[in-house]
Coordinates of C-alpha atoms and ligand atoms in Angstrom, one line a residue:
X1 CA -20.6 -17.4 40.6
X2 CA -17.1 -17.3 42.4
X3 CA -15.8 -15.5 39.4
X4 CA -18.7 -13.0 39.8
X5 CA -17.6 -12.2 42.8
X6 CA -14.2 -11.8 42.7
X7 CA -15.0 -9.7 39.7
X8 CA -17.4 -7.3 41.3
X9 CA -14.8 -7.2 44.3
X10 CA -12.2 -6.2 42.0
X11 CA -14.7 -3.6 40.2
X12 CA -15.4 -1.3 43.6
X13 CA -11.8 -1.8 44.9
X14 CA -9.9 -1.2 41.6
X15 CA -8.8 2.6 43.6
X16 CA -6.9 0.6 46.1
X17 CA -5.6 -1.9 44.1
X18 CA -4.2 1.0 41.9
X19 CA -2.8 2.7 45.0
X20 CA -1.2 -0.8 46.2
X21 CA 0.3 -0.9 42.6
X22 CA 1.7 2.6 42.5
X23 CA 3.5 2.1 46.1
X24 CA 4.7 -1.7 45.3
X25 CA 6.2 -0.2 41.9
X26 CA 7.1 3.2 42.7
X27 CA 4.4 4.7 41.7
X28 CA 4.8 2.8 38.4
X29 CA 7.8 4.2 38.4
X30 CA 8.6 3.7 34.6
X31 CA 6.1 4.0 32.1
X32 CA 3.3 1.5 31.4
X33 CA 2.4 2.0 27.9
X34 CA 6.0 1.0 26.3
X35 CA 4.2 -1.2 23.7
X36 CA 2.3 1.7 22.5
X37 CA -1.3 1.3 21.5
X38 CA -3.4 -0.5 18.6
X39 CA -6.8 -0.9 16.9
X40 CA -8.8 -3.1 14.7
X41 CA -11.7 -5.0 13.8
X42 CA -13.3 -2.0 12.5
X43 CA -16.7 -2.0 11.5
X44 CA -19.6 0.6 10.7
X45 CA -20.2 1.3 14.0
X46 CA -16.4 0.7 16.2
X47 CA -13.7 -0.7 16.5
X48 CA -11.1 -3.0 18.9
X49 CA -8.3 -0.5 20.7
X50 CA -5.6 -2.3 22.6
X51 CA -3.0 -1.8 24.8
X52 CA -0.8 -3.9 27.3
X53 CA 0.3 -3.0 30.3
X54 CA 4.7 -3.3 30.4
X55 CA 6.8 -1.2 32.3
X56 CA 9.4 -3.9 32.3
X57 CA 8.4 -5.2 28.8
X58 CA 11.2 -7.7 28.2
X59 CA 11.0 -9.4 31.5
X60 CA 7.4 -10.6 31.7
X61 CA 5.6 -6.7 31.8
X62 CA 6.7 -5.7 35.5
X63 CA 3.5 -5.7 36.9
X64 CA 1.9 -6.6 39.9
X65 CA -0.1 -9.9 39.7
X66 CA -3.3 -7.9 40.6
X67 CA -5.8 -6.4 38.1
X68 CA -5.7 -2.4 37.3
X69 CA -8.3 -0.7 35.9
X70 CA -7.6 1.4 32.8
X71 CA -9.2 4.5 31.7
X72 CA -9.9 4.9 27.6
X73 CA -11.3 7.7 25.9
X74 CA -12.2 8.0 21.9
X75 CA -12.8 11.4 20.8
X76 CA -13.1 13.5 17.1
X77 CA -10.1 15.2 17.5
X78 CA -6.5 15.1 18.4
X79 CA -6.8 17.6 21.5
X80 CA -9.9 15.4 22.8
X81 CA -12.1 18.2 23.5
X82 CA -15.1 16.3 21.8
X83 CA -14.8 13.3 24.2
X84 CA -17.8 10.9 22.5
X85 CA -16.9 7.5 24.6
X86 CA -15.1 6.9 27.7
X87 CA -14.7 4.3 30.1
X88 CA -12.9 1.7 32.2
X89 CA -11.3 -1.5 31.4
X90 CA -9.5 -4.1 33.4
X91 CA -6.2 -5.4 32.7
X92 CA -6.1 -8.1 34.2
X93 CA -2.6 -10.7 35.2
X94 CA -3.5 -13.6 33.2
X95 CA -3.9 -11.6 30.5
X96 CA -0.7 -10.2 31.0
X97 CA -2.4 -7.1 31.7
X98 CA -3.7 -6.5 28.3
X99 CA -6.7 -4.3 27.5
X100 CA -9.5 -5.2 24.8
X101 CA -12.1 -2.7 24.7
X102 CA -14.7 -3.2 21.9
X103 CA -16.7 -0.2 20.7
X104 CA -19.6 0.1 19.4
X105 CA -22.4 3.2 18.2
X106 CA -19.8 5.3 16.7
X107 CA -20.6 7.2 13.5
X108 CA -19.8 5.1 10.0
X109 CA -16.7 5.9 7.6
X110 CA -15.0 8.8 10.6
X111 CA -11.6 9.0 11.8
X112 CA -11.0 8.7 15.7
X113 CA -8.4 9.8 18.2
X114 CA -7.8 7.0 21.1
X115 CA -5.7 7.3 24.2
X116 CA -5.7 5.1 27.7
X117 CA -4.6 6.4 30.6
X118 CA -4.0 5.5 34.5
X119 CA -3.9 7.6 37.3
X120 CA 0.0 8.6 36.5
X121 CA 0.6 7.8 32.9
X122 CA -0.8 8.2 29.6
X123 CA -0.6 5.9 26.2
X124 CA 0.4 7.7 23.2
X125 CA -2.2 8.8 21.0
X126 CA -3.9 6.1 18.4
X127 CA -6.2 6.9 15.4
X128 CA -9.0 4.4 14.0
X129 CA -11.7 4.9 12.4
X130 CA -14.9 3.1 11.3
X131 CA -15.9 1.3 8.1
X132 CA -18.4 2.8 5.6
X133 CA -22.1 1.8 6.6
X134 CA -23.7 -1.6 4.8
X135 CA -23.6 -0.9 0.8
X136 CA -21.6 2.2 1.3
X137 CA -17.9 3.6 0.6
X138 CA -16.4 4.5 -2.4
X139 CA -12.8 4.9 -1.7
X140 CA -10.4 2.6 0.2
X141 CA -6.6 2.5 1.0
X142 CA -5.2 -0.6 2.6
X143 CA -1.9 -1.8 3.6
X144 CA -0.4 -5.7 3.6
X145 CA 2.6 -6.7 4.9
X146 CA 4.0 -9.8 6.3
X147 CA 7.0 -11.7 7.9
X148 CA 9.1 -9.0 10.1
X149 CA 12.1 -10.8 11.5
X150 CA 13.8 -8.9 14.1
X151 CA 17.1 -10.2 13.6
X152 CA 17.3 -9.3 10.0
X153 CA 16.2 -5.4 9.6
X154 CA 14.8 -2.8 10.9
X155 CA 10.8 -1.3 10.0
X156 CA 11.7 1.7 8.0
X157 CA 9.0 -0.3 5.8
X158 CA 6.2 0.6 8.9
X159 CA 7.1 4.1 8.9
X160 CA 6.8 4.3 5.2
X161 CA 3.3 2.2 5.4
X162 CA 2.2 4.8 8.4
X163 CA 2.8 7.8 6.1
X164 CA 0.6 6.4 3.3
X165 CA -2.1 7.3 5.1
X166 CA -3.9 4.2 5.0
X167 CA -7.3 3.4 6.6
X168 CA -6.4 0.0 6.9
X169 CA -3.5 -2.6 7.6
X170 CA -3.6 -6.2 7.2
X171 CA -0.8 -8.2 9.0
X172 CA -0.8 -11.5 6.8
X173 CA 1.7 -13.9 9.4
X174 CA 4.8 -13.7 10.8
X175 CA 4.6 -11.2 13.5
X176 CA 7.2 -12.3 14.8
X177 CA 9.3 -15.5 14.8
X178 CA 9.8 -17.8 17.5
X179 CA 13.7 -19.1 17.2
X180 CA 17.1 -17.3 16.6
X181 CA 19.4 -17.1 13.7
X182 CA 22.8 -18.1 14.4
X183 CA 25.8 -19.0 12.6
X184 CA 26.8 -17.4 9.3
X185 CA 23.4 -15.4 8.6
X186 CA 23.1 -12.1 7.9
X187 CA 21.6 -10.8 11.4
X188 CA 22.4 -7.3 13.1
X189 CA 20.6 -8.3 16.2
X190 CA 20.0 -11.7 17.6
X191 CA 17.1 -12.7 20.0
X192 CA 17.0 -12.7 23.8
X193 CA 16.1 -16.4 24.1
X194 CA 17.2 -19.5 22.0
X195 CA 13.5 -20.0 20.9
X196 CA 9.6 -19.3 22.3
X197 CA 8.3 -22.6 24.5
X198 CA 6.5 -21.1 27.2
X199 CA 3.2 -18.2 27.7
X200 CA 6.7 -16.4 29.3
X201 CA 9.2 -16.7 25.9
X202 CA 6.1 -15.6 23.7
X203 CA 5.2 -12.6 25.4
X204 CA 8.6 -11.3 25.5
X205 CA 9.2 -12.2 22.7
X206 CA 6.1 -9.9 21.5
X207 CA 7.5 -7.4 23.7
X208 CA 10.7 -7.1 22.2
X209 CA 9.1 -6.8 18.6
X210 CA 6.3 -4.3 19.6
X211 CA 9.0 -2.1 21.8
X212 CA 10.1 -0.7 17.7
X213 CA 9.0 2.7 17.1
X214 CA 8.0 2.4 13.6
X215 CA 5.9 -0.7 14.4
X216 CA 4.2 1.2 17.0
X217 CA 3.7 3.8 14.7
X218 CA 2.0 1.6 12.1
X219 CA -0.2 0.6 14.7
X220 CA -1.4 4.0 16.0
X221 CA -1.8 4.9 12.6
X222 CA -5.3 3.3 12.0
X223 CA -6.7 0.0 12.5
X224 CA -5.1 -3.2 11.9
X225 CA -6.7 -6.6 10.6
X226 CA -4.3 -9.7 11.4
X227 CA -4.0 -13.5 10.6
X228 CA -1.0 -15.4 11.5
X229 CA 1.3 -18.2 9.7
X230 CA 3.8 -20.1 11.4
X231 CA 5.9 -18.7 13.0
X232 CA 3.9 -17.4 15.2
X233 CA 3.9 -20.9 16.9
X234 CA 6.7 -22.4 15.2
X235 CA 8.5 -23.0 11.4
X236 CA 6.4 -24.9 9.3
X237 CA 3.8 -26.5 12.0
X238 CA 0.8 -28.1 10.3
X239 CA -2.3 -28.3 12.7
X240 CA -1.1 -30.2 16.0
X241 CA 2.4 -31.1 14.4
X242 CA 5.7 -29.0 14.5
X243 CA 8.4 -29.8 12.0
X244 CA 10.9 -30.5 15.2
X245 CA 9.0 -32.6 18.3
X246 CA 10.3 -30.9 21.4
X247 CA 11.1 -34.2 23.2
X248 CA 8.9 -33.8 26.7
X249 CA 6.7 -31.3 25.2
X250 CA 3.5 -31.6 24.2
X251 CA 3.2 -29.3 21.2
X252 CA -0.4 -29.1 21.9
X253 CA 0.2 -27.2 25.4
X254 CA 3.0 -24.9 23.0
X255 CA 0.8 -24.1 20.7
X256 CA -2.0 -22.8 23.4
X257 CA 0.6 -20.7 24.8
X258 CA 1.6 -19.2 21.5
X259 CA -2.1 -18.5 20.1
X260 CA -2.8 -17.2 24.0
X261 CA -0.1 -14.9 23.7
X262 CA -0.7 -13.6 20.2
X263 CA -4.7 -12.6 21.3
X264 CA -2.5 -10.9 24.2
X265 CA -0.4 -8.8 21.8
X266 CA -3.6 -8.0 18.9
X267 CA -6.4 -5.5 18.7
X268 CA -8.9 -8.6 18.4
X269 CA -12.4 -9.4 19.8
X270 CA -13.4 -11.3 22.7
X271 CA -14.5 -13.7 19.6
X272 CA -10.8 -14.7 19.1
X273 CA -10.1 -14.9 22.8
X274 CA -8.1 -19.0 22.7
X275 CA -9.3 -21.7 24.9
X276 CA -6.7 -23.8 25.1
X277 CA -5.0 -24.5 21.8
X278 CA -7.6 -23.4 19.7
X279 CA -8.4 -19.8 18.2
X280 CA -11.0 -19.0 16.0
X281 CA -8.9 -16.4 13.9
X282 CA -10.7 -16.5 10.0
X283 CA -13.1 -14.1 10.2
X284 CA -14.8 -11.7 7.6
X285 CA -14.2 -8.0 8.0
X286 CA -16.7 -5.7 5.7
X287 CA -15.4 -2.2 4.2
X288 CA -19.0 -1.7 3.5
X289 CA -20.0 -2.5 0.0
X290 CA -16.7 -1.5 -1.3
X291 CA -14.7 -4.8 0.0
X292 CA -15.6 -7.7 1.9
X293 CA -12.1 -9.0 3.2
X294 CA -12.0 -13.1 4.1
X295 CA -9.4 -13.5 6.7
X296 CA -7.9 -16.8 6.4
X297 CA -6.2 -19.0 9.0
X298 CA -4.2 -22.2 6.6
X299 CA -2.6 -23.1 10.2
X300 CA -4.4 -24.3 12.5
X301 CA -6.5 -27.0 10.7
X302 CA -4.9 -28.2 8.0
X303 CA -3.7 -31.8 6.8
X304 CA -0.1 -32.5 8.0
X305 CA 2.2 -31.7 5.0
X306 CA 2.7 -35.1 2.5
X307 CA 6.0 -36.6 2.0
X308 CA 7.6 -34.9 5.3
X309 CA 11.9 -35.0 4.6
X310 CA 13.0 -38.5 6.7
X311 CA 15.1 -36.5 9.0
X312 CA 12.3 -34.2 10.5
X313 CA 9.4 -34.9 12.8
X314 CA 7.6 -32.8 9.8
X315 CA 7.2 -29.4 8.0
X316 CA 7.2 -29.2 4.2
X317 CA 9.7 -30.5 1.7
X318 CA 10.1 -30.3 -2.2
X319 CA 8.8 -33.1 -3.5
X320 CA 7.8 -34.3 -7.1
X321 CA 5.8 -37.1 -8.5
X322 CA 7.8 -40.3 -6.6
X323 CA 5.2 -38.5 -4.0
X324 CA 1.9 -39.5 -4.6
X325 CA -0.1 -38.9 -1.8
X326 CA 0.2 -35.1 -2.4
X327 CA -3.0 -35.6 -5.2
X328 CA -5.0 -37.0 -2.3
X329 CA -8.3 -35.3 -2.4
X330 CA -8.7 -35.6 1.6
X331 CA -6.0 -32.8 2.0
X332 CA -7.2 -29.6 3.6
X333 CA -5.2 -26.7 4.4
X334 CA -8.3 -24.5 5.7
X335 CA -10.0 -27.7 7.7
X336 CA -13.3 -28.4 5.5
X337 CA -15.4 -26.3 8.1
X338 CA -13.4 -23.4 7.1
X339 CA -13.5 -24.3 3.4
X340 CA -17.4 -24.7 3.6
X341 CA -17.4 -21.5 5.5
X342 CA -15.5 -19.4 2.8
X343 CA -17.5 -20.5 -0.1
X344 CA -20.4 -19.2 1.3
X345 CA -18.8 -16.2 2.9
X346 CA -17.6 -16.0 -1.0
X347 CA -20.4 -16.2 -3.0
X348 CA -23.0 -14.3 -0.7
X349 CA -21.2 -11.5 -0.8
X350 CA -22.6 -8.7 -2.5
X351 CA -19.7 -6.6 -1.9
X352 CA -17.8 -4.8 -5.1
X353 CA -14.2 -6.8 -4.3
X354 CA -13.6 -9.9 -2.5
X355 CA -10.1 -10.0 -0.8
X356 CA -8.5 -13.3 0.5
X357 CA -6.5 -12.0 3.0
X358 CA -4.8 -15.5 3.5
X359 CA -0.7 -16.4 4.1
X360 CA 0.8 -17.9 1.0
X361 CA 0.5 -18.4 -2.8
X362 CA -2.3 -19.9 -4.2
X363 CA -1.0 -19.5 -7.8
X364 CA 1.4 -23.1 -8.2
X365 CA 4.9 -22.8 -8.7
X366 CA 6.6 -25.6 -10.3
X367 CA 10.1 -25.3 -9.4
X368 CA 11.0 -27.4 -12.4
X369 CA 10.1 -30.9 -13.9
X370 CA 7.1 -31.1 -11.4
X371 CA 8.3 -30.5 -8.3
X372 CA 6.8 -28.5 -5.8
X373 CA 7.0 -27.2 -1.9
X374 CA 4.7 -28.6 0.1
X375 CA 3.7 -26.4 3.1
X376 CA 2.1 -23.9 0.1
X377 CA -0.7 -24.7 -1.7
X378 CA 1.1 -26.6 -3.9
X379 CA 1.6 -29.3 -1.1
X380 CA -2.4 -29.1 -1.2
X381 CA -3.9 -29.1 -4.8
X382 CA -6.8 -30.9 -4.7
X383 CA -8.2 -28.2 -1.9
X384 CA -6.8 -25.4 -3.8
X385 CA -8.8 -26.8 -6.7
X386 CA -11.9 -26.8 -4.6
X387 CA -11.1 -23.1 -4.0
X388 CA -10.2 -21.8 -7.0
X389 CA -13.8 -23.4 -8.1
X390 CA -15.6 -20.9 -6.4
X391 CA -13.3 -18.3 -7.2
X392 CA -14.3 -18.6 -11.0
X393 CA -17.7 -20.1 -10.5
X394 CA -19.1 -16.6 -11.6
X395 CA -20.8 -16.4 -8.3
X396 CA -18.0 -14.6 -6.7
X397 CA -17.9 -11.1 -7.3
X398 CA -14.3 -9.6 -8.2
X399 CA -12.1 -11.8 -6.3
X400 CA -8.6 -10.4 -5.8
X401 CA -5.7 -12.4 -3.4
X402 CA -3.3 -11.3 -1.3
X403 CA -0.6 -13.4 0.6
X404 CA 2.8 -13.3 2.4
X405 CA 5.0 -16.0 3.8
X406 CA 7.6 -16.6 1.3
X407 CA 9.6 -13.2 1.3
X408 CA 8.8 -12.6 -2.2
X409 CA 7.1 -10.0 -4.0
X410 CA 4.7 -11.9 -6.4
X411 CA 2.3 -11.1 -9.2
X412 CA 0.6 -14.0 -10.6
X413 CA -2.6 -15.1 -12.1
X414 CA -4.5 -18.0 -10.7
X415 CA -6.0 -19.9 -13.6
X416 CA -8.7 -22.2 -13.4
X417 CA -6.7 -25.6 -13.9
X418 CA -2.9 -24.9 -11.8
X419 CA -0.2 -25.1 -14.4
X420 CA -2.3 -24.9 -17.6
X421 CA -2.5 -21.2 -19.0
X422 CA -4.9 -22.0 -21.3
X423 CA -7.8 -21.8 -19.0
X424 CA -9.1 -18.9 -17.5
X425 CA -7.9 -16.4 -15.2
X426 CA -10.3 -16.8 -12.2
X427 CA -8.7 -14.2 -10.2
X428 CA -5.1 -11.9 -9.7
X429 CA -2.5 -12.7 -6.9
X430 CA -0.2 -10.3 -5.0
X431 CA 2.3 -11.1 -2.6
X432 CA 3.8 -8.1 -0.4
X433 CA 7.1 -9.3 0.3
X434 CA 8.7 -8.9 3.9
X435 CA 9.0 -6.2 6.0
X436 CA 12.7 -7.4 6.9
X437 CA 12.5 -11.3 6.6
X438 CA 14.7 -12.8 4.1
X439 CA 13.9 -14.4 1.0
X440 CA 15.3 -17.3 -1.0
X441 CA 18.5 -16.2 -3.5
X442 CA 17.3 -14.2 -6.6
X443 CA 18.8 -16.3 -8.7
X444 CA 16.7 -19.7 -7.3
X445 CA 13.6 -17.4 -7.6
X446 CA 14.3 -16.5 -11.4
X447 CA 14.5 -20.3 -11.9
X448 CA 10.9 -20.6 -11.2
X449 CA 9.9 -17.9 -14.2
X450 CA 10.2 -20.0 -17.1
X451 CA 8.4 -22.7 -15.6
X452 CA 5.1 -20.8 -14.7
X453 CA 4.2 -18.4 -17.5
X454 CA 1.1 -17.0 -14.8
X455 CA 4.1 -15.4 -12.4
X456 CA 4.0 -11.9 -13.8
X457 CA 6.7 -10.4 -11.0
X458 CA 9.0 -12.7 -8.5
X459 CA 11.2 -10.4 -6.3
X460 CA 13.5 -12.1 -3.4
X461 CA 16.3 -9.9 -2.8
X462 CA 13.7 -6.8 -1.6
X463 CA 11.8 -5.7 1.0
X464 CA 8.6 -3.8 2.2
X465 CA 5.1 -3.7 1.8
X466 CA 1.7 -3.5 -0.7
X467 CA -0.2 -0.8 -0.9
X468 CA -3.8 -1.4 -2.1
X469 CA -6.3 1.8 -3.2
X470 CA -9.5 0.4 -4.3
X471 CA -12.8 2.6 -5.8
X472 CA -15.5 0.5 -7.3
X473 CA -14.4 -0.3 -10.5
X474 CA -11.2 -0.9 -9.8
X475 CA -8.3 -2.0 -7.6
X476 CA -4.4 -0.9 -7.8
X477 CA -1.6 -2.7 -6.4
X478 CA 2.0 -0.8 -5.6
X479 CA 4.8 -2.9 -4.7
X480 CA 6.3 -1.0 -1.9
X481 CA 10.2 -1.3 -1.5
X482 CA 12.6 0.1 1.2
X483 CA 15.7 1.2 -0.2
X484 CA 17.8 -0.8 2.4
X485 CA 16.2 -2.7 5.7
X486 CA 19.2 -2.4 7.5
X487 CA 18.9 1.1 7.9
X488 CA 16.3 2.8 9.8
X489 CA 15.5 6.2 8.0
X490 CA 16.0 3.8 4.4
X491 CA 13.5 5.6 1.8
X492 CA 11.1 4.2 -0.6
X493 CA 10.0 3.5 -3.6
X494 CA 7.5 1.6 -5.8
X495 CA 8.8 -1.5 -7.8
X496 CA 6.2 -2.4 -9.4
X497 CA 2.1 -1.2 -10.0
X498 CA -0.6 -3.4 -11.2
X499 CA -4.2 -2.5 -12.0
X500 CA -7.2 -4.6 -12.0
X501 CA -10.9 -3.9 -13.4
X502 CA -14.0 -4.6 -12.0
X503 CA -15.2 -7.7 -13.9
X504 CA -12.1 -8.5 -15.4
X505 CA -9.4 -11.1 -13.3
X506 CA -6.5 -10.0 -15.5
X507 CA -4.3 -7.9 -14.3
X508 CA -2.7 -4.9 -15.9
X509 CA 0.5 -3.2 -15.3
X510 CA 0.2 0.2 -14.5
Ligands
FE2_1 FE1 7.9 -15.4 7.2

């Protein structure tokens, strides 16, 4: 009731609240919309545009601690002459001033033009558009990408994912990463702050990622679908459990302000708006009947990783068979509501493909003599098992997985029994590399290859992005590179291309 009223004051005096905002600041004095604009979540019918608030972006957005009221407006073209949804929206302090609108009533499978304005500023322009109605949509182009240290590279690798026109981006983890390289690494930048505790270090920390033009680009460039990994929070945490215990801290109370200010930063619905530490992020996103994508979260509730190195609080290790408990069958790295959840989200779709948009590789990867990492799958067989059961069940239509996290551009096939290439191939595996994060030595990486026989393509030592086009009977893969991270205008090119047919898990290089 109290809220109710404070809202509805707010509401009718949003005008001078505005006014008190533009004399306190200048008149917003610099420009609000530094961290450009966003949108996701599509859907026949609308989609999620975002924005924050930040004229002083690095030092906690610069705005008043009042609410201001923010005009949006969708429209068919560029020049917004054919206006078809406006309104208000208020971005509101503890938000940090962020704006969610969700749309709905929009036309199916159309392109939109999205702006926000206030009184004396206006956002850069965004495009989004909606999904193909139930059962429809023929065509698809989607982008993946993961891991984008700031430290390490610059996003020539957005720009070049903007320009392939793309109706669709998935963010698969590692938005951005919560502590600072230092020492002998091979950085051109380093972080403001030592590492992210507080809602105050993760929202600059946001800031300073999302203030990169050719991230900002990706984003206005159509909507985005996100899931997060670690780092989000912090390296390797399992559930309530960091690898490092913050002595004092309660890595509960980090974790909320981490997954608060990621829904902050994302073009998400009020659905995946946290209370507390918990955020219900896996979701299902529909491209009509052409793709059904599953939208995994492996953070949040899974087991804590087995056989955690002695001199850590926990976080994964490399472990081999002295470490029995990781064949437990109790391990979980989706949480068994999520599991259950999936399978049914699985087999009752009736869609042509069935994308895992998840963080890390299913497919095992023996590093040699049995040993294996645990914060993957790997560290988790018995539930990978339970997945990959459904996967070739025969009641899952075309399944196809995509993953990030370990900075490597991966082609593999998942068989049916991990390690045994003898059984069958229940479904392909691609993982997009990084944007800029860096991956483990080449040379460790080609150790894996005679090992595992199902890894078709293991790339460390390069950067960028996958690009996915997708028609109903089949679905094509291009491993994205960037010439050189380090280099802004760094040019492109495609390492490797993989094709898969509708009914057939193998994958074939194209
Ligand atoms: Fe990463």
């Amino acid at each position: 009731m109290l809220s109710q009223t404070r809202r509805g004051f707010v509401l009718s005096g949003s005008a001078a609240i505005l006014a008190a905002c533009a004399t306190r600041t200048g008149r917003l004095a610099r420009n609000p919309f530094t961290l450009g604009v966003a949108s996701g979540e599509p859907s026949a019918d609308g989609f999620v545009l975002w924005t924050r608030l930040a004229p002083d972006p690095l030092a906690g957005g610069g705005m008043p601690e009042t609410p201001v009221e923010v005009s949006w407006a969708v429209a068919e073209d560029e020049g917004f002459r054919r206006v078809v949804r406006e309104g208000k929206a208020l971005a509101t302090p503890d938000w940090a001033h962020s704006v969610h609108v969700e749309l709905k009533g929009l036309e199916p499978d159309r392109w939109y033009f999205y702006r926000f304005r206030l009184p004396e500023a206006e956002s850069p322009i965004g495009r989004a558009r909606t999904t193909p109605a139930a059962g429809a949509g023929d065509k698809l182009r989607v982008v993946f990408a993961s891991c984008q240290r700031w430290e390490v590279g610059y996003y020539g690798a957005w720009r070049h994912a903007a320009k392939a026109d793309p109706d669709l981006i998935l963010h698969l983890g590692d938005y951005i990463y919560e502590y600072q390289l230092r020492g002998a690494q091979n950085y051109i930048r380093t972080h403001d702050a030592d590492a992210t505790f507080t809602l105050a270090d993760y929202r600059n920390r946001y800031a300073l990622y999302k203030l990169e033009p050719e991230l900002q680009a990706a984003h206005a460039a159509c909507p985005w679908v996100v899931t997060w990994d670690d780092h989000e929070v912090v390296n390797d945490y399992a559930n309530d459990r960091p690898e490092r215990q913050n002595p004092g801290q309660r890595f509960l109370d980090r974790r909320a302000a981490a997954y608060k200010a990621y829904y902050e930063h994302m073009p998400l619905r009020a659905a995946q708006r946290p209370t507390g530490p918990d955020l219900q992020l896996y979701r299902t996103v529909d491209y009509g009947g052409l793709a059904r994508f599953h939208v995994l979260d492996d953070r949040q509730y899974r087991s804590h990783q087995v056989c955690k190195r002695p001199d850590r609080d926990g976080g994964s290790n490399t472990v081999g068979r002295e470490c029995a408990d990781r064949l437990n069958t109790d391990l979980t790295l989706l949480g068994r509501e999520q599991e259950a959840w999936l399978a049914r989200q699985l087999t009752g779709s009736t869609a042509a493909w069935n994308v895992l948009a998840q963080q890390t590789l299913i497919a095992t990867a023996d590093w040699g003599g049995g040993r294996f990492w645990t914060d993957g799958w790997d560290g988790y067989p018995a539930a990978r098992q339970r997945l990959v059961d459904v996967l070739g069940s025969g009641r899952v239509r075309n399944p196809v997985v995509i993953g990030g996290d370990v900075h490597t551009f991966y082609a593999a096939d998942i068989h049916a029994r991990a390690g045994d290439p003898s059984s069958p191939i229940v479904a392909p595996e691609f993982i997009g590399s990084s944007i800029t994060s860096l991956g483990l030595p080449q040379r460790q990486i080609d150790q894996l290859r005679p090992h595992n026989p199902h890894i078709k393509l293991a790339r460390s030592d390069i950067r960028g992005f996958a690009l996915v086009e997708m028609d109903r009977r089949r679905t094509a893969v291009s491993m994205q590179t960037v010439d050189n991270a380090l280099q802004r205008d760094s040019g492109i090119s495609t390492l490797a291309r993989y094709v898969v047919e509708e009914r057939n898990p193998r994958m074939l290089t194209a």
